[in-house]
PDB file of C-alpha atoms in Angstrom:
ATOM      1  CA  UNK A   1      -8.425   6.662 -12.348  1.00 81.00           C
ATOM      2  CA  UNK A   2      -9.121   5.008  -9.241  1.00 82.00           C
ATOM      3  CA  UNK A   3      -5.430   4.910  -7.805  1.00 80.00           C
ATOM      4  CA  UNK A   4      -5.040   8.375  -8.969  1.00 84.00           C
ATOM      5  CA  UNK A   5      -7.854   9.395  -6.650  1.00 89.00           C
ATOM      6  CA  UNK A   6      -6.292   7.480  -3.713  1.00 85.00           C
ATOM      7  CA  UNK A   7      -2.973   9.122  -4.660  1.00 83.00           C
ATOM      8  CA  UNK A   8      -4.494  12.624  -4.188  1.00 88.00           C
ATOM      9  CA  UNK A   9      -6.328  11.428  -0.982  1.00 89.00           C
ATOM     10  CA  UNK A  10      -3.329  10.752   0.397  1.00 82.00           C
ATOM     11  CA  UNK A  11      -1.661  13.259  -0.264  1.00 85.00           C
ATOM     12  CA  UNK A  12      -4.085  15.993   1.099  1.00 89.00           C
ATOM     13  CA  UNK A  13      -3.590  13.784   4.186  1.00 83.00           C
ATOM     14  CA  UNK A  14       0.046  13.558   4.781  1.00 78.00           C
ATOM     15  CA  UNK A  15       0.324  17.516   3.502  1.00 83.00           C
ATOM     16  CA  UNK A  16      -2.508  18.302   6.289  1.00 82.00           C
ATOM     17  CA  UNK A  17      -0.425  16.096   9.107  1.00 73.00           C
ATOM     18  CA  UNK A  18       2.345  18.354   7.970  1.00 74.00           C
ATOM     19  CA  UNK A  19       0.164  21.480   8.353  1.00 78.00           C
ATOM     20  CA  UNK A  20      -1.029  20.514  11.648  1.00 75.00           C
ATOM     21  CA  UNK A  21       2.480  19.397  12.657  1.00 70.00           C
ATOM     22  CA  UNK A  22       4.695  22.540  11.839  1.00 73.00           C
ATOM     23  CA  UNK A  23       1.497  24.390  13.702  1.00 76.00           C
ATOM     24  CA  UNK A  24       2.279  22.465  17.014  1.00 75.00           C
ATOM     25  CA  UNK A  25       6.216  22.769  17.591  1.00 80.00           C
ATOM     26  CA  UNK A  26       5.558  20.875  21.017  1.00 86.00           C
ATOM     27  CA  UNK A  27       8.440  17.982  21.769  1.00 89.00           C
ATOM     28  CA  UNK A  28       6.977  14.669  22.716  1.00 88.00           C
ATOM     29  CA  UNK A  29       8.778  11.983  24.549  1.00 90.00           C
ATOM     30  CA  UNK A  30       9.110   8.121  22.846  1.00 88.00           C
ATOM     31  CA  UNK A  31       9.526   5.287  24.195  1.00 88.00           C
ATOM     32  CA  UNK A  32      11.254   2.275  22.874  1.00 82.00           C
ATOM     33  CA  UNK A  33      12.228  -1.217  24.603  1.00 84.00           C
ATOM     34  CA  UNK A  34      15.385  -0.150  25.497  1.00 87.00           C
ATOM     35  CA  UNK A  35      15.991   3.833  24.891  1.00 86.00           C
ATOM     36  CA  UNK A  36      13.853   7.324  24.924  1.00 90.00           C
ATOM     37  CA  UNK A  37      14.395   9.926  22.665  1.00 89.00           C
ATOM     38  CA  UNK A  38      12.663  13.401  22.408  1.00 91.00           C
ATOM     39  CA  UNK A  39      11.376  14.417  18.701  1.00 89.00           C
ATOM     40  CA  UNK A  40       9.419  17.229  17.586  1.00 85.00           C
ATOM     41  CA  UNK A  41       5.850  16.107  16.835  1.00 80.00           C
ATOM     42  CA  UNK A  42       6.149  17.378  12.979  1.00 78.00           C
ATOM     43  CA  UNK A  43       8.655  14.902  12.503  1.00 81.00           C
ATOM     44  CA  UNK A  44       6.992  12.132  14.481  1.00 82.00           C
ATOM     45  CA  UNK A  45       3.326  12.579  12.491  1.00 77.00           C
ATOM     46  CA  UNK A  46       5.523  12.508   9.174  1.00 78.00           C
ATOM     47  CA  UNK A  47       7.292   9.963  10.541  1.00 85.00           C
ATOM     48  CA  UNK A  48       4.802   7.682  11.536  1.00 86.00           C
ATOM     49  CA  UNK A  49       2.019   8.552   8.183  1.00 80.00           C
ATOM     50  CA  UNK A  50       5.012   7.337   5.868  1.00 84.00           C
ATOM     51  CA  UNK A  51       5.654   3.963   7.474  1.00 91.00           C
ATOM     52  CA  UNK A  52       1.799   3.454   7.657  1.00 90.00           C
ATOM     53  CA  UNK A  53       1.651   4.095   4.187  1.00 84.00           C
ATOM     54  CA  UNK A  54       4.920   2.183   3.000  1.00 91.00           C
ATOM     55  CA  UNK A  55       3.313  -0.835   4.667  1.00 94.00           C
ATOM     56  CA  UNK A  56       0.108  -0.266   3.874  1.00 90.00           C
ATOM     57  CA  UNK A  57       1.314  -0.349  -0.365  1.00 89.00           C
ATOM     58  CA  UNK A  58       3.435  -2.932   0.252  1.00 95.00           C
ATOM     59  CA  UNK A  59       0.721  -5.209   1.527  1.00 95.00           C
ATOM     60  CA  UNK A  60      -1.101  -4.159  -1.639  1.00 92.00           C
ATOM     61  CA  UNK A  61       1.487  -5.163  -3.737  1.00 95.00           C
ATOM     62  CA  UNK A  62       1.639  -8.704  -2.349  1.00 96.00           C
ATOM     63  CA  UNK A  63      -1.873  -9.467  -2.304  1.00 96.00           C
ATOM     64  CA  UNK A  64      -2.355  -7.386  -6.231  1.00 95.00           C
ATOM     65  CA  UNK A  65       0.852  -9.937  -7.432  1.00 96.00           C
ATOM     66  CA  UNK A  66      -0.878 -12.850  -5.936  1.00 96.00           C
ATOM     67  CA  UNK A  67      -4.077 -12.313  -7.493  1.00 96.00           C
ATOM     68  CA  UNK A  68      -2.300 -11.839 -11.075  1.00 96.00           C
ATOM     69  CA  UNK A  69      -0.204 -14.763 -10.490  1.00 97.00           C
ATOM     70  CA  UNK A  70      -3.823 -16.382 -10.113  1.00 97.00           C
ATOM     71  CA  UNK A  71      -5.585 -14.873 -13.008  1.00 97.00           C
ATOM     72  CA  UNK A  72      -2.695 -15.808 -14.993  1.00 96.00           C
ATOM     73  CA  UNK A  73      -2.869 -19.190 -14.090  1.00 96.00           C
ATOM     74  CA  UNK A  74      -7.113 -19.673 -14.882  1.00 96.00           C
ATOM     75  CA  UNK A  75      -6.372 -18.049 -18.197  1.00 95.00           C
ATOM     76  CA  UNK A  76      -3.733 -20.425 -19.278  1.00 95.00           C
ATOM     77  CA  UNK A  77      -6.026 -23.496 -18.032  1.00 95.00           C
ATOM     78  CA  UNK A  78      -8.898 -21.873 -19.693  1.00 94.00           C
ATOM     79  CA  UNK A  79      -7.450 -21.336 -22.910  1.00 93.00           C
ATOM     80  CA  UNK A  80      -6.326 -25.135 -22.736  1.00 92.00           C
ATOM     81  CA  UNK A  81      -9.543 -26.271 -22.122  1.00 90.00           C
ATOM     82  CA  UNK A  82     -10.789 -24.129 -25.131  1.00 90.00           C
ATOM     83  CA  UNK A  83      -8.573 -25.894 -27.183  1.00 88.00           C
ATOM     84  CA  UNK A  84      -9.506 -29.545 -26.078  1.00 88.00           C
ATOM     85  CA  UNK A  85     -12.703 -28.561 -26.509  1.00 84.00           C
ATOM     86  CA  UNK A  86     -12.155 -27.811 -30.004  1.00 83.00           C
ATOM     87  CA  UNK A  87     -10.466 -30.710 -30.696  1.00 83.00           C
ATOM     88  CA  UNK A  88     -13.149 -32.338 -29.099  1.00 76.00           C
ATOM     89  CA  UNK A  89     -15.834 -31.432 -31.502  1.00 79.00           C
ATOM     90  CA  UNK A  90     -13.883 -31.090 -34.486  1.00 71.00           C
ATOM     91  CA  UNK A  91     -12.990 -35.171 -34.087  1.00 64.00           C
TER      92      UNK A  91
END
């Protein structure tokens, strides 16, 4: 329920920086190390929520597989210990 109300956050936002883009048709001026280009800013707002976002779930990902890769791991030794313990007691 949780992501779903992220999900929907997001949204609203990236459909409001598309509002608020297609309302300012103004052409802004980029820089890069070697080149300049001229964009609309619609497309540079869109442009620039969708990477942050992109990067911003795939740095979730990493860190959500990392801590299930963990959990995973204290279950198994857990559940070993459970059973030496058993064995313990029942010896």
């Amino acid at each position: 329920m949780k992501s779903f109300i992220i999900a929907v956050v997001v949204a609203v936002l990236f459909f409001l920086a598309l509002v608020f883009g297609a309302r300012n048709e103004q052409v802004v001026t980029i820089s890069y190390f070697i080149a300049q280009g001229e964009f609309r800013l619609p497309v540079v707002l869109a442009v620039v929520f969708l990477s942050g976002f992109i990067l911003s779930w795939i740095f979730a990902i990493y860190h959500i597989l990392k801590l299930k890769f963990a959990l995973r791991t204290l279950n198994k030794k857990c559940e070993t210990l459970t059973l030496q313990n058993s064995q313990d007691i029942d010896a």
